[in-house]
């Protein structure tokens, strides 16, 4: 019976959607496990170090995340786009050439940033955030900037060669398992410095795993490395760097500015609510891992109709999966937040607002990747620059007036505007309507 239903289901899909569904299924399972371990880590963190300790940790995490993103230099989507395109044509020498040049760029940039962050940690802690206890966790986590940047790029390259399971293990599952296990073993003896050490050690272990998976993925192809053009890589990754930076501004400027103008407890509650709300869109992350290289390959082959079908059907699937999670967060917000401890139970309204913003992200579909994988990264860059600037303005206005609530409103509104803008650009430029209702265009 089950086998018959499965056959009927797949018979109603074209070959591209079959690949998306199968790949997304693998990714979804890994993401569910990853989200579970990440959630457990956040619960352990909150219960062990409290709201104020969590605030210090999330401030350090935010700074290091931004630093690692700069260290990747916008190369993640360049890797994904070029590796997928060359792999589709069996040009393995070019695949290796892109990987080699990109990793060299990232090693140089991320090492410089890591050193600067380590040196400047006391100034940031005491003079910018006025929280002296931030210094040591920030220095410890600054050491993780290089492995964070590199293992993320390796994961994107693995997606390009259709090693989806390995990519998701590197990008999603191994890190939360390691950090959660480390925090559980230390348990009540953990301070914020111990958590920071666990984070950094985990990042280096994941990097080693990433190199192992990549070598295994390309070991069967004996083509020599093609001397890939520096100019071609930099022309692609530079606008993508701005996209990543401004996306981070929207995602993390709230917590940084709240760290300046708010209390450690406010930062902790907002940080937990923000990361919990991201569970609404983990199906989007799962599907993006499959459809992004598929977008690049189909566009390279000139199959715009196939591209449109995958974009539209994948959005419907993601919206269906995300809706129940949104409903739980909207109906039982205080209960969900109380899981992290009594000091977090008042953050229910933050969870509702942030979850709605994340749901808009899901319901508009993989519009950012559609633009980037079809060579329209500059349109996405411009969209992100405008909305990122709006995000900063909203945070500057609302946080001094409303505290953590202001940060929540600014973050959610900016996220929704960014994705609606990308949806409009996708429709106008490519003629693809991704919303799961009111279909028009391709």
PDB file of N, CA, C and O in Angstrom, residues 207-255:
ATOM      1  N   UNK A 207      35.593  21.532  10.561  1.00  0.00           N
ATOM      2  CA  UNK A 207      36.442  21.850   9.409  1.00  0.00           C
ATOM      3  C   UNK A 207      37.197  20.605   8.934  1.00  0.00           C
ATOM      4  O   UNK A 207      37.267  20.335   7.724  1.00  0.00           O
ATOM      5  N   UNK A 208      37.747  19.853   9.860  1.00  0.00           N
ATOM      6  CA  UNK A 208      38.451  18.621   9.492  1.00  0.00           C
ATOM      7  C   UNK A 208      37.501  17.637   8.801  1.00  0.00           C
ATOM      8  O   UNK A 208      37.862  17.004   7.803  1.00  0.00           O
ATOM      9  N   UNK A 209      36.291  17.512   9.314  1.00  0.00           N
ATOM     10  CA  UNK A 209      35.291  16.644   8.676  1.00  0.00           C
ATOM     11  C   UNK A 209      34.973  17.125   7.269  1.00  0.00           C
ATOM     12  O   UNK A 209      34.820  16.325   6.335  1.00  0.00           O
ATOM     13  N   UNK A 210      34.873  18.443   7.103  1.00  0.00           N
ATOM     14  CA  UNK A 210      34.567  19.016   5.799  1.00  0.00           C
ATOM     15  C   UNK A 210      35.629  18.687   4.763  1.00  0.00           C
ATOM     16  O   UNK A 210      35.312  18.297   3.622  1.00  0.00           O
ATOM     17  N   UNK A 211      36.893  18.828   5.139  1.00  0.00           N
ATOM     18  CA  UNK A 211      37.975  18.488   4.211  1.00  0.00           C
ATOM     19  C   UNK A 211      37.934  17.006   3.846  1.00  0.00           C
ATOM     20  O   UNK A 211      38.168  16.634   2.693  1.00  0.00           O
ATOM     21  N   UNK A 212      37.629  16.157   4.801  1.00  0.00           N
ATOM     22  CA  UNK A 212      37.531  14.723   4.524  1.00  0.00           C
ATOM     23  C   UNK A 212      36.437  14.442   3.492  1.00  0.00           C
ATOM     24  O   UNK A 212      36.652  13.703   2.521  1.00  0.00           O
ATOM     25  N   UNK A 213      35.263  15.041   3.676  1.00  0.00           N
ATOM     26  CA  UNK A 213      34.153  14.810   2.745  1.00  0.00           C
ATOM     27  C   UNK A 213      34.475  15.340   1.351  1.00  0.00           C
ATOM     28  O   UNK A 213      34.117  14.719   0.349  1.00  0.00           O
ATOM     29  N   UNK A 214      35.134  16.499   1.274  1.00  0.00           N
ATOM     30  CA  UNK A 214      35.447  17.080  -0.039  1.00  0.00           C
ATOM     31  C   UNK A 214      36.454  16.216  -0.793  1.00  0.00           C
ATOM     32  O   UNK A 214      36.290  15.955  -1.987  1.00  0.00           O
ATOM     33  N   UNK A 215      37.505  15.782  -0.107  1.00  0.00           N
ATOM     34  CA  UNK A 215      38.509  14.933  -0.760  1.00  0.00           C
ATOM     35  C   UNK A 215      37.860  13.651  -1.263  1.00  0.00           C
ATOM     36  O   UNK A 215      38.172  13.165  -2.353  1.00  0.00           O
ATOM     37  N   UNK A 216      36.947  13.098  -0.489  1.00  0.00           N
ATOM     38  CA  UNK A 216      36.252  11.884  -0.917  1.00  0.00           C
ATOM     39  C   UNK A 216      35.355  12.153  -2.116  1.00  0.00           C
ATOM     40  O   UNK A 216      35.226  11.308  -3.016  1.00  0.00           O
ATOM     41  N   UNK A 217      34.746  13.343  -2.183  1.00  0.00           N
ATOM     42  CA  UNK A 217      33.817  13.669  -3.272  1.00  0.00           C
ATOM     43  C   UNK A 217      34.520  13.811  -4.616  1.00  0.00           C
ATOM     44  O   UNK A 217      33.948  13.472  -5.655  1.00  0.00           O
ATOM     45  N   UNK A 218      35.751  14.331  -4.618  1.00  0.00           N
ATOM     46  CA  UNK A 218      36.435  14.606  -5.889  1.00  0.00           C
ATOM     47  C   UNK A 218      37.573  13.643  -6.175  1.00  0.00           C
ATOM     48  O   UNK A 218      38.243  13.770  -7.206  1.00  0.00           O
ATOM     49  N   UNK A 219      37.799  12.686  -5.287  1.00  0.00           N
ATOM     50  CA  UNK A 219      38.956  11.791  -5.454  1.00  0.00           C
ATOM     51  C   UNK A 219      38.849  10.919  -6.704  1.00  0.00           C
ATOM     52  O   UNK A 219      39.855  10.484  -7.258  1.00  0.00           O
ATOM     53  N   UNK A 220      37.624  10.658  -7.167  1.00  0.00           N
ATOM     54  CA  UNK A 220      37.446   9.803  -8.337  1.00  0.00           C
ATOM     55  C   UNK A 220      37.663  10.510  -9.665  1.00  0.00           C
ATOM     56  O   UNK A 220      37.666   9.865 -10.721  1.00  0.00           O
ATOM     57  N   UNK A 221      37.862  11.831  -9.635  1.00  0.00           N
ATOM     58  CA  UNK A 221      38.042  12.603 -10.869  1.00  0.00           C
ATOM     59  C   UNK A 221      39.498  13.042 -10.964  1.00  0.00           C
ATOM     60  O   UNK A 221      39.990  13.811 -10.140  1.00  0.00           O
ATOM     61  N   UNK A 222      40.198  12.534 -11.982  1.00  0.00           N
ATOM     62  CA  UNK A 222      41.647  12.702 -12.068  1.00  0.00           C
ATOM     63  C   UNK A 222      42.073  13.944 -12.841  1.00  0.00           C
ATOM     64  O   UNK A 222      43.276  14.188 -13.011  1.00  0.00           O
ATOM     65  N   UNK A 223      41.126  14.729 -13.332  1.00  0.00           N
ATOM     66  CA  UNK A 223      41.491  15.916 -14.101  1.00  0.00           C
ATOM     67  C   UNK A 223      42.353  16.857 -13.264  1.00  0.00           C
ATOM     68  O   UNK A 223      42.138  17.029 -12.060  1.00  0.00           O
ATOM     69  N   UNK A 224      43.331  17.471 -13.914  1.00  0.00           N
ATOM     70  CA  UNK A 224      44.196  18.426 -13.225  1.00  0.00           C
ATOM     71  C   UNK A 224      43.430  19.704 -12.929  1.00  0.00           C
ATOM     72  O   UNK A 224      42.459  20.047 -13.616  1.00  0.00           O
ATOM     73  N   UNK A 225      43.870  20.416 -11.903  1.00  0.00           N
ATOM     74  CA  UNK A 225      43.231  21.670 -11.516  1.00  0.00           C
ATOM     75  C   UNK A 225      43.395  22.701 -12.622  1.00  0.00           C
ATOM     76  O   UNK A 225      44.504  22.944 -13.109  1.00  0.00           O
ATOM     77  N   UNK A 226      42.276  23.285 -13.059  1.00  0.00           N
ATOM     78  CA  UNK A 226      42.305  24.357 -14.055  1.00  0.00           C
ATOM     79  C   UNK A 226      42.584  25.677 -13.342  1.00  0.00           C
ATOM     80  O   UNK A 226      41.994  25.976 -12.305  1.00  0.00           O
ATOM     81  N   UNK A 227      43.509  26.454 -13.900  1.00  0.00           N
ATOM     82  CA  UNK A 227      43.851  27.751 -13.302  1.00  0.00           C
ATOM     83  C   UNK A 227      42.693  28.719 -13.517  1.00  0.00           C
ATOM     84  O   UNK A 227      42.623  29.427 -14.525  1.00  0.00           O
ATOM     85  N   UNK A 228      41.775  28.739 -12.574  1.00  0.00           N
ATOM     86  CA  UNK A 228      40.553  29.534 -12.701  1.00  0.00           C
ATOM     87  C   UNK A 228      40.863  31.016 -12.565  1.00  0.00           C
ATOM     88  O   UNK A 228      41.759  31.419 -11.819  1.00  0.00           O
ATOM     89  N   UNK A 229      40.095  31.845 -13.263  1.00  0.00           N
ATOM     90  CA  UNK A 229      40.329  33.293 -13.293  1.00  0.00           C
ATOM     91  C   UNK A 229      40.011  33.941 -11.940  1.00  0.00           C
ATOM     92  O   UNK A 229      38.909  33.808 -11.426  1.00  0.00           O
ATOM     93  N   UNK A 230      41.011  34.644 -11.381  1.00  0.00           N
ATOM     94  CA  UNK A 230      40.770  35.421 -10.164  1.00  0.00           C
ATOM     95  C   UNK A 230      39.677  36.459 -10.401  1.00  0.00           C
ATOM     96  O   UNK A 230      38.801  36.678  -9.556  1.00  0.00           O
ATOM     97  N   UNK A 231      39.728  37.097 -11.577  1.00  0.00           N
ATOM     98  CA  UNK A 231      38.779  38.161 -11.889  1.00  0.00           C
ATOM     99  C   UNK A 231      37.349  37.636 -11.921  1.00  0.00           C
ATOM    100  O   UNK A 231      36.423  38.278 -11.402  1.00  0.00           O
ATOM    101  N   UNK A 232      37.160  36.468 -12.512  1.00  0.00           N
ATOM    102  CA  UNK A 232      35.816  35.904 -12.612  1.00  0.00           C
ATOM    103  C   UNK A 232      35.254  35.599 -11.221  1.00  0.00           C
ATOM    104  O   UNK A 232      34.071  35.868 -10.942  1.00  0.00           O
ATOM    105  N   UNK A 233      36.088  35.049 -10.350  1.00  0.00           N
ATOM    106  CA  UNK A 233      35.642  34.736  -8.993  1.00  0.00           C
ATOM    107  C   UNK A 233      35.320  36.012  -8.227  1.00  0.00           C
ATOM    108  O   UNK A 233      34.273  36.127  -7.584  1.00  0.00           O
ATOM    109  N   UNK A 234      36.210  36.995  -8.297  1.00  0.00           N
ATOM    110  CA  UNK A 234      36.011  38.230  -7.538  1.00  0.00           C
ATOM    111  C   UNK A 234      34.824  39.034  -8.067  1.00  0.00           C
ATOM    112  O   UNK A 234      34.107  39.671  -7.291  1.00  0.00           O
ATOM    113  N   UNK A 235      34.610  39.021  -9.389  1.00  0.00           N
ATOM    114  CA  UNK A 235      33.454  39.736  -9.950  1.00  0.00           C
ATOM    115  C   UNK A 235      32.136  39.142  -9.458  1.00  0.00           C
ATOM    116  O   UNK A 235      31.136  39.851  -9.327  1.00  0.00           O
ATOM    117  N   UNK A 236      32.143  37.845  -9.190  1.00  0.00           N
ATOM    118  CA  UNK A 236      30.926  37.208  -8.684  1.00  0.00           C
ATOM    119  C   UNK A 236      30.774  37.386  -7.177  1.00  0.00           C
ATOM    120  O   UNK A 236      29.692  37.709  -6.687  1.00  0.00           O
ATOM    121  N   UNK A 237      31.867  37.193  -6.429  1.00  0.00           N
ATOM    122  CA  UNK A 237      31.732  37.146  -4.966  1.00  0.00           C
ATOM    123  C   UNK A 237      31.637  38.531  -4.332  1.00  0.00           C
ATOM    124  O   UNK A 237      31.075  38.663  -3.239  1.00  0.00           O
ATOM    125  N   UNK A 238      32.157  39.571  -4.996  1.00  0.00           N
ATOM    126  CA  UNK A 238      32.133  40.906  -4.372  1.00  0.00           C
ATOM    127  C   UNK A 238      30.712  41.408  -4.123  1.00  0.00           C
ATOM    128  O   UNK A 238      30.379  41.817  -3.008  1.00  0.00           O
ATOM    129  N   UNK A 239      29.818  41.407  -5.138  1.00  0.00           N
ATOM    130  CA  UNK A 239      28.434  41.805  -4.826  1.00  0.00           C
ATOM    131  C   UNK A 239      27.746  40.850  -3.856  1.00  0.00           C
ATOM    132  O   UNK A 239      26.908  41.262  -3.055  1.00  0.00           O
ATOM    133  N   UNK A 240      28.133  39.563  -3.903  1.00  0.00           N
ATOM    134  CA  UNK A 240      27.539  38.601  -2.977  1.00  0.00           C
ATOM    135  C   UNK A 240      27.996  38.850  -1.547  1.00  0.00           C
ATOM    136  O   UNK A 240      27.259  38.590  -0.595  1.00  0.00           O
ATOM    137  N   UNK A 241      29.219  39.378  -1.383  1.00  0.00           N
ATOM    138  CA  UNK A 241      29.688  39.741  -0.048  1.00  0.00           C
ATOM    139  C   UNK A 241      28.792  40.815   0.548  1.00  0.00           C
ATOM    140  O   UNK A 241      28.410  40.740   1.726  1.00  0.00           O
ATOM    141  N   UNK A 242      28.428  41.804  -0.256  1.00  0.00           N
ATOM    142  CA  UNK A 242      27.538  42.860   0.229  1.00  0.00           C
ATOM    143  C   UNK A 242      26.173  42.301   0.610  1.00  0.00           C
ATOM    144  O   UNK A 242      25.557  42.727   1.591  1.00  0.00           O
ATOM    145  N   UNK A 243      25.704  41.327  -0.178  1.00  0.00           N
ATOM    146  CA  UNK A 243      24.423  40.688   0.150  1.00  0.00           C
ATOM    147  C   UNK A 243      24.513  40.015   1.510  1.00  0.00           C
ATOM    148  O   UNK A 243      23.643  40.181   2.368  1.00  0.00           O
ATOM    149  N   UNK A 244      25.581  39.245   1.724  1.00  0.00           N
ATOM    150  CA  UNK A 244      25.736  38.538   2.985  1.00  0.00           C
ATOM    151  C   UNK A 244      25.893  39.490   4.161  1.00  0.00           C
ATOM    152  O   UNK A 244      25.321  39.279   5.237  1.00  0.00           O
ATOM    153  N   UNK A 245      26.660  40.549   3.955  1.00  0.00           N
ATOM    154  CA  UNK A 245      26.869  41.514   5.029  1.00  0.00           C
ATOM    155  C   UNK A 245      25.570  42.206   5.414  1.00  0.00           C
ATOM    156  O   UNK A 245      25.254  42.348   6.604  1.00  0.00           O
ATOM    157  N   UNK A 246      24.814  42.633   4.429  1.00  0.00           N
ATOM    158  CA  UNK A 246      23.576  43.339   4.739  1.00  0.00           C
ATOM    159  C   UNK A 246      22.513  42.385   5.285  1.00  0.00           C
ATOM    160  O   UNK A 246      21.690  42.776   6.107  1.00  0.00           O
ATOM    161  N   UNK A 247      22.560  41.141   4.845  1.00  0.00           N
ATOM    162  CA  UNK A 247      21.644  40.158   5.435  1.00  0.00           C
ATOM    163  C   UNK A 247      21.969  39.983   6.913  1.00  0.00           C
ATOM    164  O   UNK A 247      21.069  39.905   7.760  1.00  0.00           O
ATOM    165  N   UNK A 248      23.253  39.947   7.224  1.00  0.00           N
ATOM    166  CA  UNK A 248      23.651  39.839   8.620  1.00  0.00           C
ATOM    167  C   UNK A 248      23.281  41.090   9.410  1.00  0.00           C
ATOM    168  O   UNK A 248      22.939  41.006  10.586  1.00  0.00           O
ATOM    169  N   UNK A 249      23.356  42.243   8.749  1.00  0.00           N
ATOM    170  CA  UNK A 249      22.940  43.488   9.418  1.00  0.00           C
ATOM    171  C   UNK A 249      21.486  43.363   9.858  1.00  0.00           C
ATOM    172  O   UNK A 249      21.123  43.711  10.992  1.00  0.00           O
ATOM    173  N   UNK A 250      20.646  42.851   8.958  1.00  0.00           N
ATOM    174  CA  UNK A 250      19.232  42.693   9.299  1.00  0.00           C
ATOM    175  C   UNK A 250      19.031  41.653  10.391  1.00  0.00           C
ATOM    176  O   UNK A 250      18.190  41.809  11.268  1.00  0.00           O
ATOM    177  N   UNK A 251      19.819  40.595  10.333  1.00  0.00           N
ATOM    178  CA  UNK A 251      19.625  39.500  11.266  1.00  0.00           C
ATOM    179  C   UNK A 251      20.223  39.788  12.637  1.00  0.00           C
ATOM    180  O   UNK A 251      19.667  39.386  13.668  1.00  0.00           O
ATOM    181  N   UNK A 252      21.371  40.501  12.656  1.00  0.00           N
ATOM    182  CA  UNK A 252      22.126  40.620  13.894  1.00  0.00           C
ATOM    183  C   UNK A 252      22.301  42.041  14.418  1.00  0.00           C
ATOM    184  O   UNK A 252      22.764  42.215  15.551  1.00  0.00           O
ATOM    185  N   UNK A 253      21.983  43.071  13.620  1.00  0.00           N
ATOM    186  CA  UNK A 253      22.166  44.442  14.121  1.00  0.00           C
ATOM    187  C   UNK A 253      21.283  44.684  15.336  1.00  0.00           C
ATOM    188  O   UNK A 253      21.652  45.440  16.249  1.00  0.00           O
ATOM    189  N   UNK A 254      20.127  44.043  15.372  1.00  0.00           N
ATOM    190  CA  UNK A 254      19.222  44.205  16.506  1.00  0.00           C
ATOM    191  C   UNK A 254      19.891  43.786  17.807  1.00  0.00           C
ATOM    192  O   UNK A 254      19.834  44.493  18.811  1.00  0.00           O
ATOM    193  N   UNK A 255      20.552  42.626  17.783  1.00  0.00           N
ATOM    194  CA  UNK A 255      21.153  42.123  19.013  1.00  0.00           C
ATOM    195  C   UNK A 255      22.388  42.934  19.386  1.00  0.00           C
ATOM    196  O   UNK A 255      22.692  43.140  20.568  1.00  0.00           O
TER     197      UNK A 255
END
